[in-house]
Amino acid sequence: MAATELSAFAAEVAGCTKCRLAQGRTQVVFGVGDPSADLMFVGEAPGFHEDQQGKPFVGQAGKLLDKLLAGIGLEREQVYIANVLKCRPPGNRDPQPDEIEACEGHLFRQISLIEPTVVATLGNFATKLLSGKPTGITRVHGVEQEATLGGRRVLLYPLYHPAAALYTPAMLKVLEEDFRRLPDLLGRSPEEPEPSPAFVPLTAEPAVQLGLF
């Protein structure tokens, strides 16, 4: 049932014209993976290769994501991968607030249909949107928090974006360490998570850090 509903929703979103990005896209990049996955990854927005192929994370960052998944015994066919935005921003620029607002309903609908137990956010935009908090990824990566997404309780697990880790060995090491906790999180019920530290909203991070970390 989930696969059928998700396919129907993907066909509906393929013609979306809710924001300006529809004018310059090659195609909508809806998402890929297991329609009933326990683990869902949410990135920022499609890039050039994603726009061309219609699939998220197919460039260098995608290859790193595949490698990280393999490190914990998973393949991308066993998880679900999507982005906050379904269309590529011009020149891979940062998503604009009105674009996120126009597109977020698609993501929340995906989450409600897939019903994951863990949603791993990749980078700042996904983390801030789904946590509903302004705290940046550098402060909260690797620390799960309880959230209600798509009308159900999930464990939200912020991670650095693979694109940021590609060129920063220290960040890659942290990302690998954070990834290693995913199997344990998947074995925990999202309805009864372990207590997480309270997150105190901080001032916005410098603009240079908003994109990926």
PDB file of C-alpha atoms in Angstrom:
ATOM      1  CA  MET A   1       0.000   0.000   0.000  1.00  0.00           C
ATOM      2  CA  ALA A   2       2.793   2.428   0.965  1.00  0.00           C
ATOM      3  CA  ALA A   3       4.600   1.837  -2.329  1.00  0.00           C
ATOM      4  CA  THR A   4       1.432   2.447  -4.358  1.00  0.00           C
ATOM      5  CA  GLU A   5       0.566   5.642  -2.481  1.00  0.00           C
ATOM      6  CA  LEU A   6       4.136   6.911  -2.691  1.00  0.00           C
ATOM      7  CA  SER A   7       4.260   6.270  -6.445  1.00  0.00           C
ATOM      8  CA  ALA A   8       0.983   8.110  -6.923  1.00  0.00           C
ATOM      9  CA  PHE A   9       2.269  11.025  -4.862  1.00  0.00           C
ATOM     10  CA  ALA A  10       5.536  11.100  -6.844  1.00  0.00           C
ATOM     11  CA  ALA A  11       3.540  11.373 -10.069  1.00  0.00           C
ATOM     12  CA  GLU A  12       1.569  14.247  -8.576  1.00  0.00           C
ATOM     13  CA  VAL A  13       4.685  16.114  -7.406  1.00  0.00           C
ATOM     14  CA  ALA A  14       6.354  15.662 -10.816  1.00  0.00           C
ATOM     15  CA  GLY A  15       4.200  18.494 -12.138  1.00  0.00           C
ATOM     16  CA  CYS A  16       4.618  20.845  -9.172  1.00  0.00           C
ATOM     17  CA  THR A  17       4.775  24.563  -9.961  1.00  0.00           C
ATOM     18  CA  LYS A  18       4.513  25.945  -6.419  1.00  0.00           C
ATOM     19  CA  CYS A  19       7.735  27.965  -6.626  1.00  0.00           C
ATOM     20  CA  ARG A  20      10.118  29.600  -9.106  1.00  0.00           C
ATOM     21  CA  LEU A  21      12.409  26.567  -9.228  1.00  0.00           C
ATOM     22  CA  ALA A  22       9.933  24.772 -11.503  1.00  0.00           C
ATOM     23  CA  GLN A  23      10.978  27.102 -14.340  1.00  0.00           C
ATOM     24  CA  GLY A  24      14.605  25.994 -14.456  1.00  0.00           C
ATOM     25  CA  ARG A  25      14.521  22.325 -13.524  1.00  0.00           C
ATOM     26  CA  THR A  26      15.096  19.382 -15.818  1.00  0.00           C
ATOM     27  CA  GLN A  27      12.849  17.263 -13.624  1.00  0.00           C
ATOM     28  CA  VAL A  28      11.547  16.909 -10.080  1.00  0.00           C
ATOM     29  CA  VAL A  29      13.845  14.842  -7.853  1.00  0.00           C
ATOM     30  CA  PHE A  30      11.302  13.112  -5.638  1.00  0.00           C
ATOM     31  CA  GLY A  31      13.281  10.476  -3.739  1.00  0.00           C
ATOM     32  CA  VAL A  32      14.519   6.878  -3.968  1.00  0.00           C
ATOM     33  CA  GLY A  33      14.658   3.779  -1.836  1.00  0.00           C
ATOM     34  CA  ASP A  34      12.448   1.456   0.178  1.00  0.00           C
ATOM     35  CA  PRO A  35       8.924   2.952   0.447  1.00  0.00           C
ATOM     36  CA  SER A  36       8.542   1.369   3.891  1.00  0.00           C
ATOM     37  CA  ALA A  37      12.081   2.013   5.161  1.00  0.00           C
ATOM     38  CA  ASP A  38      12.789   2.338   8.877  1.00  0.00           C
ATOM     39  CA  LEU A  39      15.600   4.802   8.100  1.00  0.00           C
ATOM     40  CA  MET A  40      15.077   7.917   5.996  1.00  0.00           C
ATOM     41  CA  PHE A  41      17.711  10.470   5.003  1.00  0.00           C
ATOM     42  CA  VAL A  42      16.778  14.063   4.203  1.00  0.00           C
ATOM     43  CA  GLY A  43      19.293  16.284   2.420  1.00  0.00           C
ATOM     44  CA  GLU A  44      19.145  19.860   1.176  1.00  0.00           C
ATOM     45  CA  ALA A  45      18.353  20.098  -2.545  1.00  0.00           C
ATOM     46  CA  PRO A  46      19.217  18.404  -5.842  1.00  0.00           C
ATOM     47  CA  GLY A  47      22.439  19.352  -7.596  1.00  0.00           C
ATOM     48  CA  PHE A  48      23.357  19.182 -11.283  1.00  0.00           C
ATOM     49  CA  HIS A  49      23.637  15.391 -11.522  1.00  0.00           C
ATOM     50  CA  GLU A  50      20.480  14.864  -9.483  1.00  0.00           C
ATOM     51  CA  ASP A  51      18.539  17.233 -11.722  1.00  0.00           C
ATOM     52  CA  GLN A  52      19.748  15.343 -14.793  1.00  0.00           C
ATOM     53  CA  GLN A  53      19.083  11.835 -13.458  1.00  0.00           C
ATOM     54  CA  GLY A  54      16.028  12.512 -11.317  1.00  0.00           C
ATOM     55  CA  LYS A  55      17.539  10.797  -8.273  1.00  0.00           C
ATOM     56  CA  PRO A  56      18.973  12.333  -5.068  1.00  0.00           C
ATOM     57  CA  PHE A  57      22.618  11.919  -4.065  1.00  0.00           C
ATOM     58  CA  VAL A  58      24.077  10.525  -7.297  1.00  0.00           C
ATOM     59  CA  GLY A  59      27.216  12.701  -7.396  1.00  0.00           C
ATOM     60  CA  GLN A  60      30.340  12.563  -5.231  1.00  0.00           C
ATOM     61  CA  ALA A  61      28.335  13.203  -2.057  1.00  0.00           C
ATOM     62  CA  GLY A  62      26.081  10.307  -3.021  1.00  0.00           C
ATOM     63  CA  LYS A  63      29.046   7.977  -3.446  1.00  0.00           C
ATOM     64  CA  LEU A  64      30.215   8.927   0.038  1.00  0.00           C
ATOM     65  CA  LEU A  65      26.713   8.307   1.406  1.00  0.00           C
ATOM     66  CA  ASP A  66      26.744   4.839  -0.176  1.00  0.00           C
ATOM     67  CA  LYS A  67      30.136   4.154   1.427  1.00  0.00           C
ATOM     68  CA  LEU A  68      28.883   5.304   4.836  1.00  0.00           C
ATOM     69  CA  LEU A  69      25.826   3.067   4.494  1.00  0.00           C
ATOM     70  CA  ALA A  70      27.992   0.105   3.546  1.00  0.00           C
ATOM     71  CA  GLY A  71      30.028   0.761   6.696  1.00  0.00           C
ATOM     72  CA  ILE A  72      26.964  -0.070   8.801  1.00  0.00           C
ATOM     73  CA  GLY A  73      25.824  -2.957   6.623  1.00  0.00           C
ATOM     74  CA  LEU A  74      23.171  -1.155   4.585  1.00  0.00           C
ATOM     75  CA  GLU A  75      22.547  -0.334   0.923  1.00  0.00           C
ATOM     76  CA  ARG A  76      20.561   2.618  -0.371  1.00  0.00           C
ATOM     77  CA  GLU A  77      17.808   0.229  -1.518  1.00  0.00           C
ATOM     78  CA  GLN A  78      17.166  -0.512   2.179  1.00  0.00           C
ATOM     79  CA  VAL A  79      16.680   3.131   3.207  1.00  0.00           C
ATOM     80  CA  TYR A  80      14.813   6.080   1.706  1.00  0.00           C
ATOM     81  CA  ILE A  81      16.613   9.210   0.494  1.00  0.00           C
ATOM     82  CA  ALA A  82      14.977  12.562  -0.225  1.00  0.00           C
ATOM     83  CA  ASN A  83      15.669  16.300  -0.025  1.00  0.00           C
ATOM     84  CA  VAL A  84      13.999  19.343   1.486  1.00  0.00           C
ATOM     85  CA  LEU A  85      13.661  20.804  -2.033  1.00  0.00           C
ATOM     86  CA  LYS A  86      12.613  18.624  -4.954  1.00  0.00           C
ATOM     87  CA  CYS A  87      14.013  20.954  -7.643  1.00  0.00           C
ATOM     88  CA  ARG A  88      17.551  22.201  -8.183  1.00  0.00           C
ATOM     89  CA  PRO A  89      18.251  25.823  -7.181  1.00  0.00           C
ATOM     90  CA  PRO A  90      20.151  27.762  -9.890  1.00  0.00           C
ATOM     91  CA  GLY A  91      23.895  27.266  -9.584  1.00  0.00           C
ATOM     92  CA  ASN A  92      23.325  25.035  -6.541  1.00  0.00           C
ATOM     93  CA  ARG A  93      22.693  28.117  -4.407  1.00  0.00           C
ATOM     94  CA  ASP A  94      21.152  27.793  -0.942  1.00  0.00           C
ATOM     95  CA  PRO A  95      17.397  27.192  -0.755  1.00  0.00           C
ATOM     96  CA  GLN A  96      15.384  30.350  -0.143  1.00  0.00           C
ATOM     97  CA  PRO A  97      12.833  30.509   2.712  1.00  0.00           C
ATOM     98  CA  ASP A  98       9.853  30.794   0.352  1.00  0.00           C
ATOM     99  CA  GLU A  99      11.081  27.797  -1.658  1.00  0.00           C
ATOM    100  CA  ILE A 100      11.363  25.702   1.495  1.00  0.00           C
ATOM    101  CA  GLU A 101       7.895  26.794   2.560  1.00  0.00           C
ATOM    102  CA  ALA A 102       6.446  25.863  -0.836  1.00  0.00           C
ATOM    103  CA  CYS A 103       8.111  22.439  -0.877  1.00  0.00           C
ATOM    104  CA  GLU A 104       8.025  21.286   2.748  1.00  0.00           C
ATOM    105  CA  GLY A 105       4.527  19.826   2.409  1.00  0.00           C
ATOM    106  CA  HIS A 106       5.878  17.315  -0.111  1.00  0.00           C
ATOM    107  CA  LEU A 107       8.539  16.155   2.361  1.00  0.00           C
ATOM    108  CA  PHE A 108       6.133  15.838   5.289  1.00  0.00           C
ATOM    109  CA  ARG A 109       3.759  13.831   3.090  1.00  0.00           C
ATOM    110  CA  GLN A 110       6.629  11.525   2.116  1.00  0.00           C
ATOM    111  CA  ILE A 111       7.471  10.962   5.775  1.00  0.00           C
ATOM    112  CA  SER A 112       3.841  10.180   6.620  1.00  0.00           C
ATOM    113  CA  LEU A 113       3.643   7.603   3.807  1.00  0.00           C
ATOM    114  CA  ILE A 114       7.026   5.949   4.461  1.00  0.00           C
ATOM    115  CA  GLU A 115       6.614   5.900   8.264  1.00  0.00           C
ATOM    116  CA  PRO A 116      10.320   5.695   9.178  1.00  0.00           C
ATOM    117  CA  THR A 117      11.387   5.244  12.795  1.00  0.00           C
ATOM    118  CA  VAL A 118      14.584   7.287  12.325  1.00  0.00           C
ATOM    119  CA  VAL A 119      14.922  10.390  10.132  1.00  0.00           C
ATOM    120  CA  ALA A 120      18.559  11.378   9.622  1.00  0.00           C
ATOM    121  CA  THR A 121      18.923  14.999   8.505  1.00  0.00           C
ATOM    122  CA  LEU A 122      21.960  15.785   6.369  1.00  0.00           C
ATOM    123  CA  GLY A 123      23.180  19.337   6.912  1.00  0.00           C
ATOM    124  CA  ASN A 124      21.724  22.550   8.224  1.00  0.00           C
ATOM    125  CA  PHE A 125      18.604  23.146   6.142  1.00  0.00           C
ATOM    126  CA  ALA A 126      17.048  19.741   6.767  1.00  0.00           C
ATOM    127  CA  THR A 127      18.000  19.825  10.445  1.00  0.00           C
ATOM    128  CA  LYS A 128      16.513  23.254  11.097  1.00  0.00           C
ATOM    129  CA  LEU A 129      13.330  22.525   9.143  1.00  0.00           C
ATOM    130  CA  LEU A 130      12.541  19.164  10.721  1.00  0.00           C
ATOM    131  CA  SER A 131      13.643  20.031  14.259  1.00  0.00           C
ATOM    132  CA  GLY A 132      11.799  23.343  14.158  1.00  0.00           C
ATOM    133  CA  LYS A 133      14.769  24.888  15.959  1.00  0.00           C
ATOM    134  CA  PRO A 134      17.374  27.422  14.791  1.00  0.00           C
ATOM    135  CA  THR A 135      20.314  25.527  16.268  1.00  0.00           C
ATOM    136  CA  GLY A 136      22.893  24.697  13.595  1.00  0.00           C
ATOM    137  CA  ILE A 137      24.232  21.274  12.684  1.00  0.00           C
ATOM    138  CA  THR A 138      27.614  21.931  14.298  1.00  0.00           C
ATOM    139  CA  ARG A 139      25.862  22.017  17.682  1.00  0.00           C
ATOM    140  CA  VAL A 140      23.483  19.077  17.363  1.00  0.00           C
ATOM    141  CA  HIS A 141      25.084  16.512  15.045  1.00  0.00           C
ATOM    142  CA  GLY A 142      25.149  12.988  16.407  1.00  0.00           C
ATOM    143  CA  VAL A 143      22.537  13.659  19.097  1.00  0.00           C
ATOM    144  CA  GLU A 144      19.089  12.192  18.487  1.00  0.00           C
ATOM    145  CA  GLN A 145      15.959  14.045  19.480  1.00  0.00           C
ATOM    146  CA  GLU A 146      12.308  13.120  19.516  1.00  0.00           C
ATOM    147  CA  ALA A 147      10.077  14.802  16.951  1.00  0.00           C
ATOM    148  CA  THR A 148       6.623  14.517  15.444  1.00  0.00           C
ATOM    149  CA  LEU A 149       6.895  14.402  11.652  1.00  0.00           C
ATOM    150  CA  GLY A 150       4.187  13.450   9.217  1.00  0.00           C
ATOM    151  CA  GLY A 151       1.844  12.944  12.137  1.00  0.00           C
ATOM    152  CA  ARG A 152       3.946  10.335  13.936  1.00  0.00           C
ATOM    153  CA  ARG A 153       6.759  10.181  16.478  1.00  0.00           C
ATOM    154  CA  VAL A 154      10.249   9.607  15.107  1.00  0.00           C
ATOM    155  CA  LEU A 155      13.829   9.894  16.242  1.00  0.00           C
ATOM    156  CA  LEU A 156      15.441  12.831  14.440  1.00  0.00           C
ATOM    157  CA  TYR A 157      19.183  12.311  14.032  1.00  0.00           C
ATOM    158  CA  PRO A 158      21.178  15.261  12.641  1.00  0.00           C
ATOM    159  CA  LEU A 159      24.301  14.493  10.603  1.00  0.00           C
ATOM    160  CA  TYR A 160      26.828  16.561   8.692  1.00  0.00           C
ATOM    161  CA  HIS A 161      26.092  16.730   4.975  1.00  0.00           C
ATOM    162  CA  PRO A 162      28.351  14.329   3.005  1.00  0.00           C
ATOM    163  CA  ALA A 163      29.247  17.157   0.593  1.00  0.00           C
ATOM    164  CA  ALA A 164      30.821  19.108   3.460  1.00  0.00           C
ATOM    165  CA  ALA A 165      32.763  16.052   4.640  1.00  0.00           C
ATOM    166  CA  LEU A 166      34.201  15.369   1.171  1.00  0.00           C
ATOM    167  CA  TYR A 167      36.837  18.057   1.579  1.00  0.00           C
ATOM    168  CA  THR A 168      37.309  18.072   5.340  1.00  0.00           C
ATOM    169  CA  PRO A 169      38.968  14.936   6.767  1.00  0.00           C
ATOM    170  CA  ALA A 170      38.139  15.890  10.364  1.00  0.00           C
ATOM    171  CA  MET A 171      34.461  16.330   9.499  1.00  0.00           C
ATOM    172  CA  LEU A 172      34.445  13.017   7.630  1.00  0.00           C
ATOM    173  CA  LYS A 173      35.749  11.254  10.726  1.00  0.00           C
ATOM    174  CA  VAL A 174      32.958  12.772  12.828  1.00  0.00           C
ATOM    175  CA  LEU A 175      30.378  11.799  10.203  1.00  0.00           C
ATOM    176  CA  GLU A 176      31.639   8.214  10.206  1.00  0.00           C
ATOM    177  CA  GLU A 177      31.442   8.102  14.002  1.00  0.00           C
ATOM    178  CA  ASP A 178      27.911   9.519  14.009  1.00  0.00           C
ATOM    179  CA  PHE A 179      26.862   7.007  11.349  1.00  0.00           C
ATOM    180  CA  ARG A 180      27.990   4.110  13.521  1.00  0.00           C
ATOM    181  CA  ARG A 181      25.228   4.924  16.010  1.00  0.00           C
ATOM    182  CA  LEU A 182      22.451   4.438  13.464  1.00  0.00           C
ATOM    183  CA  PRO A 183      21.992   0.658  13.958  1.00  0.00           C
ATOM    184  CA  ASP A 184      21.416   1.191  17.680  1.00  0.00           C
ATOM    185  CA  LEU A 185      18.920   3.987  17.008  1.00  0.00           C
ATOM    186  CA  LEU A 186      17.024   1.776  14.565  1.00  0.00           C
ATOM    187  CA  GLY A 187      16.639  -0.816  17.288  1.00  0.00           C
ATOM    188  CA  ARG A 188      15.005   1.655  19.646  1.00  0.00           C
ATOM    189  CA  SER A 189      11.303   2.465  19.680  1.00  0.00           C
ATOM    190  CA  PRO A 190      10.659   6.098  18.722  1.00  0.00           C
ATOM    191  CA  GLU A 191       7.720   6.147  21.139  1.00  0.00           C
ATOM    192  CA  GLU A 192      10.018   5.572  24.088  1.00  0.00           C
ATOM    193  CA  PRO A 193      13.365   7.208  23.281  1.00  0.00           C
ATOM    194  CA  GLU A 194      16.102   7.686  25.804  1.00  0.00           C
ATOM    195  CA  PRO A 195      16.125  11.147  27.372  1.00  0.00           C
ATOM    196  CA  SER A 196      17.871  13.662  25.140  1.00  0.00           C
ATOM    197  CA  PRO A 197      19.484  16.857  26.399  1.00  0.00           C
ATOM    198  CA  ALA A 198      17.329  19.927  26.020  1.00  0.00           C
ATOM    199  CA  PHE A 199      18.312  22.117  23.098  1.00  0.00           C
ATOM    200  CA  VAL A 200      18.487  25.791  23.901  1.00  0.00           C
ATOM    201  CA  PRO A 201      17.917  27.953  20.788  1.00  0.00           C
ATOM    202  CA  LEU A 202      21.093  29.789  19.932  1.00  0.00           C
ATOM    203  CA  THR A 203      21.695  32.792  17.753  1.00  0.00           C
ATOM    204  CA  ALA A 204      21.851  32.088  14.047  1.00  0.00           C
ATOM    205  CA  GLU A 205      25.199  30.904  12.763  1.00  0.00           C
ATOM    206  CA  PRO A 206      27.198  32.976  10.283  1.00  0.00           C
ATOM    207  CA  ALA A 207      25.811  32.909   6.763  1.00  0.00           C
ATOM    208  CA  VAL A 208      28.844  31.000   5.510  1.00  0.00           C
ATOM    209  CA  GLN A 209      27.783  28.041   7.642  1.00  0.00           C
ATOM    210  CA  LEU A 210      24.123  27.958   6.661  1.00  0.00           C
ATOM    211  CA  GLY A 211      24.470  25.772   3.595  1.00  0.00           C
ATOM    212  CA  LEU A 212      25.954  22.487   4.737  1.00  0.00           C
ATOM    213  CA  PHE A 213      27.281  22.849   8.251  1.00  0.00           C
TER     214      PHE A 213
END
